[in-house]
XYZ file of C-alpha atoms in Angstrom:
713
model
C -186.405 -70.185 60.992
C -188.000 -69.326 57.675
C -188.161 -65.591 57.085
C -190.516 -64.218 54.474
C -188.624 -60.927 54.518
C -189.839 -57.359 54.640
C -189.558 -54.791 51.855
C -190.000 -51.477 53.642
C -187.890 -49.362 51.307
C -189.677 -47.653 48.450
C -186.583 -46.412 46.601
C -183.444 -46.999 48.661
C -180.912 -49.649 47.691
C -178.001 -51.007 49.763
C -174.722 -49.243 48.959
C -171.131 -49.001 50.105
C -168.077 -47.113 48.901
C -164.835 -47.867 47.166
C -162.022 -46.475 49.279
C -158.958 -44.839 47.798
C -157.024 -48.089 48.116
C -159.659 -49.768 45.961
C -161.309 -51.668 48.809
C -164.967 -52.428 48.219
C -167.624 -54.216 50.241
C -166.002 -57.652 50.107
C -162.525 -56.408 51.054
C -163.254 -53.490 53.274
C -160.210 -53.796 55.520
C -160.044 -53.166 59.237
C -161.807 -50.126 60.638
C -163.117 -48.064 57.756
C -165.457 -45.125 58.324
C -167.697 -43.903 55.506
C -169.834 -40.779 55.706
C -172.851 -40.357 53.466
C -174.848 -37.203 52.975
C -178.386 -36.971 51.648
C -179.947 -33.604 50.848
C -183.669 -32.943 50.735
C -185.871 -29.838 50.520
C -188.068 -28.070 53.030
C -190.880 -30.157 54.494
C -193.297 -30.311 57.405
C -192.677 -33.913 58.421
C -189.943 -36.435 57.691
C -189.426 -40.127 58.355
C -185.979 -41.739 58.202
C -186.041 -45.384 57.147
C -182.636 -47.007 57.571
C -180.757 -50.305 57.772
C -177.076 -51.150 57.601
C -173.989 -52.741 59.096
C -171.813 -52.571 61.225
C -172.330 -49.425 63.301
C -174.413 -46.413 62.283
C -174.850 -42.879 63.560
C -176.913 -40.173 61.887
C -177.333 -36.403 62.176
C -179.966 -34.168 60.604
C -178.804 -30.580 60.197
C -176.165 -31.229 62.854
C -178.581 -32.749 65.406
C -177.920 -36.323 66.493
C -180.880 -38.577 65.596
C -179.670 -42.199 65.562
C -177.270 -44.817 66.858
C -177.810 -48.338 65.541
C -178.616 -50.704 64.063
C -180.496 -53.238 66.137
C -178.331 -56.324 65.726
C -179.584 -59.683 64.544
C -178.596 -62.991 62.948
C -176.103 -63.500 60.156
C -177.449 -62.385 56.782
C -180.364 -60.514 58.361
C -180.613 -56.812 59.121
C -183.158 -54.879 61.134
C -184.472 -51.632 59.686
C -185.708 -48.702 61.720
C -188.207 -45.967 61.023
C -187.516 -42.759 62.920
C -189.526 -39.562 62.990
C -186.973 -36.828 62.305
C -189.569 -34.069 61.883
C -188.415 -32.137 64.985
C -185.048 -31.516 63.328
C -186.069 -30.413 59.820
C -184.951 -26.954 58.728
C -187.008 -24.188 57.162
C -184.954 -24.359 53.991
C -182.757 -27.247 52.853
C -181.926 -30.310 54.964
C -178.705 -32.292 55.224
C -178.783 -35.841 56.595
C -175.327 -37.210 57.450
C -175.009 -40.946 58.020
C -171.785 -42.431 59.330
C -171.180 -46.156 58.922
C -168.257 -47.839 60.652
C -167.011 -51.182 59.370
C -164.884 -52.907 62.007
C -163.834 -55.762 59.737
C -163.015 -58.203 62.557
C -164.844 -60.889 64.547
C -166.261 -59.740 67.892
C -168.668 -60.942 70.550
C -170.815 -57.843 70.028
C -171.254 -58.040 66.239
C -171.117 -60.611 63.475
C -168.417 -60.073 60.874
C -170.136 -59.445 57.556
C -169.782 -56.898 54.748
C -170.815 -53.317 55.529
C -173.556 -51.356 53.809
C -176.184 -48.717 54.348
C -179.705 -48.493 52.957
C -181.643 -45.355 53.822
C -184.336 -43.046 52.589
C -186.218 -39.991 53.795
C -189.954 -39.851 53.231
C -191.875 -36.599 53.657
C -195.351 -35.421 52.765
C -193.984 -35.154 49.220
C -192.988 -38.845 49.099
C -189.436 -40.267 49.160
C -187.238 -37.213 48.640
C -183.777 -38.669 49.351
C -182.445 -42.204 49.175
C -179.323 -44.330 48.821
C -178.685 -45.937 45.464
C -176.613 -45.522 42.328
C -179.388 -43.428 40.796
C -179.637 -41.002 43.703
C -178.792 -37.417 42.739
C -178.728 -36.105 46.312
C -176.166 -38.574 47.660
C -172.448 -38.074 48.301
C -169.874 -40.073 50.255
C -166.494 -39.482 51.888
C -164.140 -41.381 54.132
C -163.793 -40.009 57.644
C -160.037 -40.043 58.102
C -160.113 -38.344 61.485
C -160.495 -41.703 63.199
C -157.220 -43.579 63.576
C -157.250 -47.098 62.141
C -154.119 -48.683 63.647
C -155.237 -48.945 67.249
C -155.736 -51.497 70.006
C -159.035 -53.343 70.367
C -161.404 -51.837 72.906
C -161.694 -55.207 74.632
C -161.261 -58.884 73.881
C -164.971 -59.073 73.060
C -165.551 -55.814 71.171
C -164.042 -54.030 68.162
C -161.503 -51.255 67.829
C -160.934 -48.560 70.422
C -161.345 -44.916 69.465
C -158.573 -42.437 68.702
C -158.844 -39.313 66.554
C -156.825 -36.727 64.676
C -158.607 -33.357 64.824
C -157.422 -30.938 62.185
C -158.770 -28.657 59.477
C -160.631 -31.540 57.845
C -162.708 -32.123 60.967
C -163.339 -28.661 62.401
C -167.054 -29.361 62.477
C -166.605 -33.002 63.158
C -169.441 -35.301 62.001
C -171.561 -32.417 60.738
C -169.314 -31.075 57.973
C -170.561 -30.405 54.451
C -169.581 -33.258 52.155
C -169.974 -31.059 49.087
C -166.391 -29.818 49.476
C -164.780 -32.568 47.390
C -162.839 -35.756 47.989
C -165.838 -37.920 47.236
C -165.650 -41.705 47.199
C -167.160 -43.843 44.473
C -170.488 -45.299 45.601
C -171.014 -48.960 44.718
C -173.870 -51.422 45.049
C -173.793 -53.606 48.146
C -175.216 -56.995 49.010
C -177.453 -56.177 51.974
C -179.607 -59.059 53.166
C -182.986 -60.095 54.572
C -184.653 -57.079 56.145
C -186.549 -57.370 59.407
C -188.236 -54.760 61.581
C -186.691 -53.657 64.819
C -188.544 -55.617 67.527
C -187.561 -53.497 70.500
C -188.550 -49.888 71.174
C -186.055 -47.361 69.824
C -183.917 -45.514 72.307
C -184.989 -41.982 73.148
C -181.293 -40.963 73.048
C -181.751 -38.834 76.153
C -179.154 -36.120 76.658
C -177.807 -36.426 80.189
C -175.832 -33.634 81.810
C -173.169 -34.180 84.468
C -173.956 -33.237 88.036
C -172.488 -29.963 89.252
C -169.089 -29.744 90.880
C -166.431 -31.107 88.534
C -162.924 -31.845 89.804
C -159.529 -30.534 88.683
C -156.103 -32.007 89.253
C -152.507 -32.328 88.101
C -150.331 -35.199 86.923
C -146.782 -36.016 85.940
C -145.435 -38.278 83.205
C -142.918 -40.867 84.353
C -141.698 -44.333 83.531
C -143.714 -47.497 83.144
C -144.119 -49.525 86.357
C -141.723 -52.433 86.820
C -144.637 -54.768 86.193
C -146.952 -52.921 83.815
C -150.483 -54.122 83.348
C -151.289 -56.134 80.269
C -154.398 -57.374 78.533
C -155.306 -60.413 76.486
C -156.107 -58.205 73.511
C -152.354 -57.557 73.509
C -151.013 -60.875 74.801
C -153.018 -63.063 72.400
C -152.548 -61.202 69.112
C -152.286 -63.778 66.349
C -153.689 -66.520 68.589
C -157.390 -66.016 69.273
C -157.265 -62.227 68.908
C -157.549 -60.617 65.480
C -155.685 -57.335 65.769
C -152.945 -55.146 64.445
C -149.554 -55.942 65.937
C -148.468 -53.601 68.721
C -145.671 -52.335 66.483
C -148.369 -51.113 64.062
C -150.283 -49.032 66.618
C -150.083 -45.329 65.811
C -151.097 -44.508 69.398
C -150.843 -46.635 72.535
C -152.845 -45.051 75.379
C -153.047 -48.384 77.247
C -149.312 -48.237 77.892
C -148.930 -44.472 78.123
C -151.665 -44.175 80.765
C -149.518 -46.279 83.068
C -146.759 -43.668 82.883
C -149.009 -41.052 84.456
C -148.902 -40.227 88.159
C -151.887 -38.254 89.399
C -152.018 -35.859 92.325
C -155.138 -35.570 94.488
C -157.922 -33.740 92.691
C -159.870 -30.801 94.113
C -163.282 -29.339 93.411
C -162.847 -27.071 90.413
C -164.025 -23.453 90.476
C -167.563 -23.121 89.215
C -167.637 -23.216 85.435
C -163.955 -24.108 85.095
C -163.434 -25.858 81.765
C -159.884 -24.890 80.799
C -157.127 -27.472 80.791
C -153.446 -26.741 80.506
C -150.764 -29.308 79.848
C -150.446 -31.661 82.836
C -153.931 -30.968 84.195
C -157.176 -32.938 84.485
C -160.846 -32.039 84.559
C -163.341 -34.561 85.925
C -167.107 -34.902 85.516
C -169.581 -37.054 87.420
C -173.022 -38.257 86.343
C -175.912 -39.127 88.598
C -175.394 -42.862 88.078
C -173.650 -45.387 85.878
C -174.982 -44.858 82.345
C -174.353 -46.315 78.898
C -173.876 -43.614 76.331
C -171.963 -41.810 73.655
C -169.991 -38.836 74.982
C -170.561 -35.446 73.405
C -168.561 -32.282 74.018
C -166.959 -29.284 72.331
C -163.236 -28.635 72.226
C -161.665 -25.237 71.534
C -157.935 -24.719 71.238
C -155.368 -22.351 69.772
C -152.609 -24.931 70.068
C -151.578 -28.385 68.936
C -151.612 -31.167 71.470
C -153.031 -34.399 72.827
C -156.047 -34.983 75.066
C -157.237 -38.181 76.723
C -160.880 -38.781 77.570
C -160.901 -41.481 80.255
C -164.066 -43.109 81.610
C -165.190 -45.679 84.142
C -168.161 -46.789 86.204
C -166.384 -46.138 89.506
C -163.796 -43.675 90.739
C -161.755 -44.461 93.818
C -158.832 -42.114 93.196
C -157.974 -38.699 91.735
C -159.057 -39.938 88.314
C -160.804 -43.028 86.984
C -158.995 -46.276 86.221
C -159.915 -46.722 82.548
C -158.203 -50.144 82.395
C -160.091 -51.638 85.357
C -162.770 -53.634 83.550
C -160.559 -55.388 80.972
C -161.381 -52.751 78.369
C -159.678 -49.624 77.082
C -161.874 -46.764 78.235
C -159.487 -44.107 76.923
C -160.152 -42.086 73.779
C -157.186 -40.143 72.438
C -157.567 -36.848 70.562
C -154.562 -35.381 68.780
C -155.645 -31.866 67.869
C -154.660 -28.843 65.810
C -156.002 -25.330 66.510
C -159.719 -25.095 65.962
C -163.222 -25.640 67.294
C -164.521 -29.227 67.307
C -167.937 -30.666 68.073
C -167.311 -34.223 69.154
C -169.579 -37.237 69.524
C -167.864 -40.508 70.314
C -168.625 -43.490 68.102
C -169.597 -46.351 70.392
C -171.464 -46.785 73.683
C -169.428 -47.200 76.827
C -170.555 -47.681 80.424
C -169.479 -44.942 82.816
C -170.387 -42.694 85.684
C -167.206 -40.622 85.636
C -165.270 -38.860 82.872
C -161.799 -37.383 83.172
C -160.232 -35.158 80.532
C -156.434 -35.414 80.727
C -154.304 -32.852 78.847
C -151.067 -34.513 77.861
C -149.906 -31.690 75.621
C -151.294 -28.272 74.816
C -154.146 -26.277 76.311
C -157.824 -26.776 75.531
C -161.222 -25.433 76.525
C -163.897 -28.104 77.150
C -167.583 -27.184 77.036
C -171.081 -28.619 76.685
C -170.161 -32.012 78.087
C -173.098 -34.414 77.986
C -173.995 -38.043 77.349
C -176.339 -39.444 74.695
C -177.925 -42.404 76.437
C -178.032 -45.708 74.531
C -180.690 -47.738 76.334
C -184.212 -49.079 76.266
C -186.626 -46.145 76.683
C -187.954 -45.398 80.148
C -191.214 -47.378 80.178
C -191.277 -48.856 83.671
C -194.502 -50.763 84.292
C -193.966 -51.808 87.894
C -195.907 -49.900 90.531
C -193.264 -50.374 93.247
C -193.329 -47.196 95.336
C -191.390 -47.825 98.534
C -189.094 -45.153 99.903
C -185.523 -45.053 101.130
C -183.037 -47.835 100.462
C -185.559 -50.198 98.908
C -186.500 -47.666 96.256
C -182.792 -46.993 95.628
C -182.192 -50.702 95.113
C -185.251 -51.199 92.925
C -184.310 -48.231 90.735
C -180.770 -49.607 90.417
C -182.173 -52.894 89.107
C -184.306 -51.005 86.588
C -181.386 -48.853 85.455
C -179.332 -52.023 85.060
C -181.983 -53.548 82.810
C -182.442 -50.586 80.465
C -178.935 -50.372 78.909
C -178.853 -54.164 78.682
C -182.078 -54.156 76.623
C -181.200 -51.698 73.851
C -181.748 -54.148 70.977
C -181.691 -57.521 72.792
C -180.559 -58.765 76.184
C -176.843 -58.261 76.792
C -174.606 -59.341 79.620
C -173.146 -55.867 80.052
C -173.422 -52.704 77.966
C -169.739 -51.810 78.117
C -167.017 -54.443 78.035
C -168.891 -56.976 75.867
C -172.400 -55.895 74.704
C -173.030 -59.566 73.912
C -176.265 -61.568 73.946
C -175.467 -64.302 76.458
C -177.731 -67.205 77.281
C -178.066 -68.016 81.000
C -177.796 -64.275 81.755
C -180.875 -63.899 79.582
C -182.854 -66.414 81.663
C -182.880 -63.962 84.572
C -182.945 -60.777 82.511
C -186.028 -61.993 80.637
C -187.941 -62.436 83.888
C -186.981 -58.912 84.949
C -187.953 -57.426 81.586
C -191.365 -59.072 81.630
C -192.038 -57.621 85.056
C -190.571 -54.153 84.472
C -191.395 -53.533 80.792
C -194.643 -55.503 80.845
C -193.954 -57.364 77.593
C -191.629 -59.819 75.832
C -190.448 -57.559 73.003
C -186.764 -57.646 73.936
C -186.871 -61.337 74.781
C -188.496 -62.184 71.457
C -185.790 -60.252 69.601
C -183.116 -62.078 71.609
C -184.579 -65.524 70.877
C -185.409 -64.670 67.273
C -181.734 -63.954 66.655
C -180.854 -67.510 67.696
C -183.766 -68.930 65.711
C -182.846 -67.149 62.484
C -179.168 -68.047 62.559
C -178.506 -70.110 59.419
C -175.681 -71.924 61.201
C -173.120 -71.516 63.956
C -169.874 -71.991 61.998
C -167.360 -71.991 64.870
C -169.384 -74.453 66.970
C -169.347 -78.264 66.987
C -172.299 -79.718 65.082
C -175.418 -79.167 67.193
C -173.870 -76.839 69.768
C -175.539 -73.456 70.255
C -173.126 -70.620 71.076
C -173.012 -69.088 74.527
C -173.796 -65.664 73.021
C -175.304 -64.517 69.749
C -175.204 -62.698 67.376
C -171.446 -63.024 67.805
C -168.295 -64.408 66.314
C -166.814 -66.325 69.225
C -163.052 -65.930 69.258
C -161.304 -69.295 69.355
C -164.584 -71.196 69.019
C -165.160 -71.210 72.796
C -168.494 -72.551 73.998
C -170.152 -73.186 77.359
C -172.195 -76.408 77.117
C -174.430 -75.386 80.031
C -175.590 -72.112 78.437
C -177.789 -73.499 75.631
C -179.475 -75.705 78.250
C -180.367 -72.528 80.147
C -181.601 -71.116 76.844
C -183.913 -74.093 76.377
C -185.260 -73.698 79.913
C -185.822 -69.986 79.209
C -187.816 -70.794 76.072
C -190.061 -72.972 78.222
C -190.895 -69.890 80.294
C -191.106 -67.658 77.215
C -193.796 -69.936 75.812
C -195.861 -69.172 78.908
C -195.190 -65.447 78.668
C -195.913 -65.290 74.925
C -197.696 -68.452 73.737
C -198.518 -67.022 70.307
C -194.939 -66.272 69.266
C -193.596 -68.334 66.333
C -190.093 -68.208 67.800
C -190.595 -71.220 70.074
C -191.456 -73.496 67.172
C -188.660 -71.994 65.085
C -186.096 -73.050 67.684
C -187.167 -76.704 67.759
C -184.620 -78.017 65.253
C -181.742 -76.223 66.947
C -182.702 -77.668 70.339
C -183.175 -81.121 68.826
C -179.661 -80.933 67.404
C -178.369 -79.626 70.716
C -179.700 -82.614 72.660
C -178.227 -84.895 70.008
C -174.850 -83.239 70.661
C -175.064 -84.224 74.341
C -175.881 -87.893 73.707
C -172.301 -89.180 73.210
C -171.446 -87.849 76.686
C -174.219 -89.761 78.467
C -172.672 -92.558 80.552
C -174.046 -95.886 81.722
C -176.005 -94.155 84.493
C -177.673 -91.733 82.079
C -175.515 -88.886 83.424
C -173.499 -86.431 81.388
C -169.791 -87.031 81.952
C -166.625 -85.247 80.834
C -168.316 -82.602 78.727
C -165.932 -80.756 76.403
C -165.818 -76.980 76.133
C -165.629 -74.383 78.891
C -167.748 -75.936 81.613
C -169.088 -73.180 83.810
C -171.348 -73.094 86.834
C -170.585 -69.701 88.413
C -167.754 -67.336 89.339
C -166.701 -69.118 92.523
C -164.632 -72.064 93.732
C -167.534 -74.270 92.659
C -166.219 -73.927 89.132
C -163.197 -76.028 90.115
C -165.553 -78.992 90.561
C -167.092 -79.214 87.082
C -165.030 -82.188 85.888
C -166.248 -85.769 85.540
C -169.941 -86.052 86.329
C -171.018 -82.594 87.415
C -174.280 -82.919 89.265
C -175.571 -79.320 88.883
C -175.040 -79.595 85.119
C -176.985 -82.847 85.142
C -179.802 -81.192 87.096
C -179.937 -78.486 84.424
C -179.857 -81.169 81.720
C -182.748 -83.041 83.347
C -184.833 -79.874 83.458
C -183.950 -79.097 79.830
C -185.127 -82.578 78.806
C -188.416 -81.946 80.581
C -188.863 -78.571 78.913
C -188.071 -79.940 75.459
C -190.548 -82.745 75.988
C -193.270 -80.350 77.126
C -192.653 -77.943 74.262
C -192.123 -80.212 71.312
C -193.210 -83.788 71.940
C -196.719 -85.179 71.878
C -198.289 -86.038 75.201
C -198.080 -89.750 74.478
C -194.326 -89.516 73.886
C -193.432 -86.908 76.437
C -194.238 -88.629 79.732
C -192.684 -85.526 81.276
C -194.226 -86.179 84.641
C -194.061 -89.953 84.544
C -191.671 -91.979 86.646
C -190.309 -93.758 83.576
C -189.429 -90.634 81.590
C -185.704 -90.038 80.950
C -185.700 -86.877 83.032
C -187.334 -88.547 86.028
C -184.852 -91.406 85.891
C -182.090 -88.834 85.785
C -183.434 -86.973 88.837
C -183.509 -90.239 90.762
C -179.936 -91.126 89.799
C -178.644 -87.668 90.697
C -180.239 -87.859 94.128
C -178.905 -91.328 94.855
C -175.366 -90.527 93.756
C -174.964 -86.911 94.848
C -176.712 -86.793 98.246
C -174.466 -87.729 101.186
C -177.156 -87.505 103.856
C -176.413 -83.886 104.649
C -175.623 -82.077 101.382
C -175.599 -82.734 97.664
C -172.062 -83.204 96.382
C -170.895 -81.332 93.293
C -169.263 -84.026 91.192
C -168.080 -87.597 90.794
C -164.837 -88.837 89.242
C -163.612 -92.196 87.966
C -161.428 -94.150 90.382
C -160.158 -97.419 88.896
C -162.975 -97.166 86.381
C -165.658 -96.747 89.013
C -167.626 -93.525 89.355
C -166.985 -92.173 92.863
C -168.741 -89.060 94.259
C -166.217 -86.560 95.620
C -166.714 -84.980 99.050
C -166.710 -81.297 98.047
C -169.991 -79.432 98.291
C -170.852 -75.907 97.194
C -173.776 -73.705 98.042
C -174.577 -73.259 94.359
C -175.027 -77.030 94.062
C -177.625 -76.884 96.834
C -179.189 -73.926 95.001
C -179.586 -76.026 91.864
C -181.190 -78.782 93.943
C -183.892 -76.422 95.192
C -184.146 -74.272 92.056
C -185.030 -77.279 89.906
C -186.938 -78.834 92.839
C -184.981 -82.044 93.086
C -185.655 -81.242 96.722
C -188.080 -78.857 98.408
C -188.279 -77.446 101.941
C -190.938 -80.089 102.593
C -188.937 -83.063 101.273
C -185.601 -81.940 102.753
C -186.424 -79.752 105.787
C -182.992 -79.993 107.431
C -181.137 -79.222 104.218
C -183.430 -76.255 103.663
C -182.840 -75.047 107.228
C -179.086 -75.221 106.669
C -179.445 -73.459 103.340
C -181.498 -70.618 104.778
C -179.075 -70.081 107.668
C -176.413 -69.013 105.196
C -173.482 -70.333 107.256
C -171.622 -71.679 104.230
C -168.071 -71.949 105.511
C -169.086 -73.319 108.908
C -171.006 -76.084 107.195
C -168.179 -76.848 104.777
C -169.819 -75.371 101.690
C -167.997 -73.392 99.028
C -169.451 -69.884 99.098
C -171.233 -68.545 95.980
C -170.630 -65.407 93.963
C -173.081 -62.979 92.477
C -173.236 -64.727 89.103
C -175.269 -66.793 89.589
C -175.284 -68.186 93.111
C -176.445 -65.086 94.990
C -179.308 -64.558 92.545
C -180.404 -68.201 92.783
C -180.368 -67.901 96.561
C -182.596 -64.829 96.475
C -184.999 -66.554 94.123
C -185.315 -69.530 96.452
C -185.644 -67.499 99.635
C -188.533 -65.518 98.162
C -190.062 -68.538 96.441
C -190.512 -70.180 99.856
C -191.325 -67.067 101.866
C -188.033 -66.511 103.682
C -188.403 -62.802 103.043
C -186.513 -61.583 106.099
C -183.405 -63.514 105.092
C -183.789 -62.312 101.504
C -183.845 -58.722 102.729
C -180.618 -59.323 104.624
C -178.923 -60.658 101.477
C -180.086 -57.659 99.470
C -178.924 -55.206 102.119
C -175.567 -56.918 102.546
C -174.611 -57.584 98.917
C -176.692 -55.492 96.544
C -177.531 -52.252 98.344
C -173.877 -51.066 98.523
C -173.670 -51.482 94.745
C -176.826 -49.463 94.185
C -175.506 -46.658 96.360
C -172.092 -46.601 94.660
C -173.054 -46.735 90.983
C -176.863 -46.680 90.807
C -176.683 -50.052 89.064
C -176.027 -53.711 89.959
C -172.844 -55.614 89.249
C -171.357 -58.749 87.740
C -169.455 -59.715 90.900
C -169.785 -59.026 94.585
C -166.680 -56.855 94.157
C -166.302 -53.860 91.832
C -163.391 -55.069 89.695
C -165.618 -56.223 86.812
C -168.769 -54.918 85.122
C -170.855 -52.631 87.331
C -173.960 -52.904 85.147
C -174.736 -56.558 84.481
C -178.120 -57.372 82.995
C -178.942 -60.554 84.919
C -178.682 -58.643 88.220
C -181.790 -56.662 87.261
C -183.625 -59.756 88.514
C -183.298 -58.107 91.926
C -186.359 -56.010 90.978
C -188.408 -59.216 90.699
C -187.117 -60.280 94.113
C -188.047 -56.944 95.692
C -191.546 -57.106 94.236
C -191.957 -60.584 95.737
C -190.814 -59.354 99.141
C -193.219 -56.431 99.213
C -196.191 -58.024 97.495
C -199.270 -58.174 99.744
């Protein structure tokens, strides 16, 4: 995609710092935190214009004003313009900008050199800016954050751990004038683009009343301690410090703790002594930074543990394959704390391992799409609870583009986005987030870890180990077909043409003598169920998706004379015919075929998700296959010999089909059985039917579309 570029900055230039070890922008090392301070005089109004990489937070006169940036393609950076007038002081103003460079590949961010470019414009013009000529700019390294730590998850960057001492008594709002400045250097920056999605309102959310208090003991590790692939795969597909280099290891130490049943704490109780816990609950699962104040007269260690569910005395911060524990090693003092990165949680537990502390002003700074619900759904009772849960699942997964989940991964996955985009169009009333999501793919100069022509399963990301799901870019192509209908004037569709052309060329060597895809490399994935054991050989659901993708590509990019999308001789129509003839056994469509003595032989196994693909892509309809449809609607999977689906994506496909063909009563039963318990437990919708994975998964917001269909006149 050709980008003309934007030049929003009037004075600011991209900068970075030279750390004490002599590391500059090109050799920044793992996990470096630079703080910049810009001073400017009294004013009536002020606009902050800012861009940078990797992770940015900003405070004006001690008030939090920004978490960002909005992520985008390699070599491109989105700038934001934020009205900071409500926070200006009567006299002088101090703007503190913290930039974290993670320095490693992740699913949630592209690895590229860090920088910041910022300026403040008031009624007097640009009064503060970054650049070598700026007289109001200073920089320091924030050494309170520990560097030698475990990754937060396989997909994201470093976990958080802090040393709180005299250097950080007013943590993140301290005056940088006190010395220890770093040398400011010019940085590379890149192509600047506007933020496409609405900025978060950064709502402050208070816990509900009635916190819990408990006790614990420290013992030995279990005989079989839990592990994690961020630890098991170091040096393989995980870029990380070695465990011997960790300066703290809360993942292991947490497993030494034995917790006693918690009780409701006395009203206002916020004091923790060694061996005690203090728990807070929020109204629902949220995605946020955690903010609180810590007072202590002692030295010690405090854990802040978080999770989306809580089924015991305290949360299980290791449940979702991520390290939701933040360690604070403190010296006497008063500390105002704001955590660095968004996590998904409903419950927080403070755990005092050593020393006594006073905790106060606990709140969350929400990181989510602003509350702009357009739907007029106004039912009461359980249906409103479920609809609101779908909406609150969509918001944190639409902060800067569509993500799979806002906690464990924060990655822009295709396939997930197919369903999330439908929900966003219905609930937000526009395609702003979808256009940002697709634009990121379109602007990517290349996908270095992918085979030639393959589009990554999520982006902007650095996929560890070069893993790819060949089905996901086909879903992306099908999504773009719908996006073109939702936003026909967007240039993004045309900008993606070459990438999709190269993608289809990648598939061609795997087309067999029947025109079917066979033995696709990569991580072949259909859904989280036993159906995924049947993806080898010729996988018929994948071929159904491929046939639809060919149709969409033809409709989008080929002339009418060449497309023949609806003609019986088009490649896609031939493929539909072959799939039907080979897969259908007279009762169900079989999932795959394997070679036996060189001959392609359909295998007997059948899954419900395969039947879902048949109806979703209308290889069959209730009119053309009435008995199959009757069996499908009945939902007796096991009795009919079908492999049962899971939430991603079988349950959602089923709901779509039931409401597409007016089986609303059955759809209601599915919602009540599978989705309503989730909504009541977390206020959000999940990745799986069970609660052992993400409890806020973006694609599940599609339930709001389903509910609107059910209740439409």
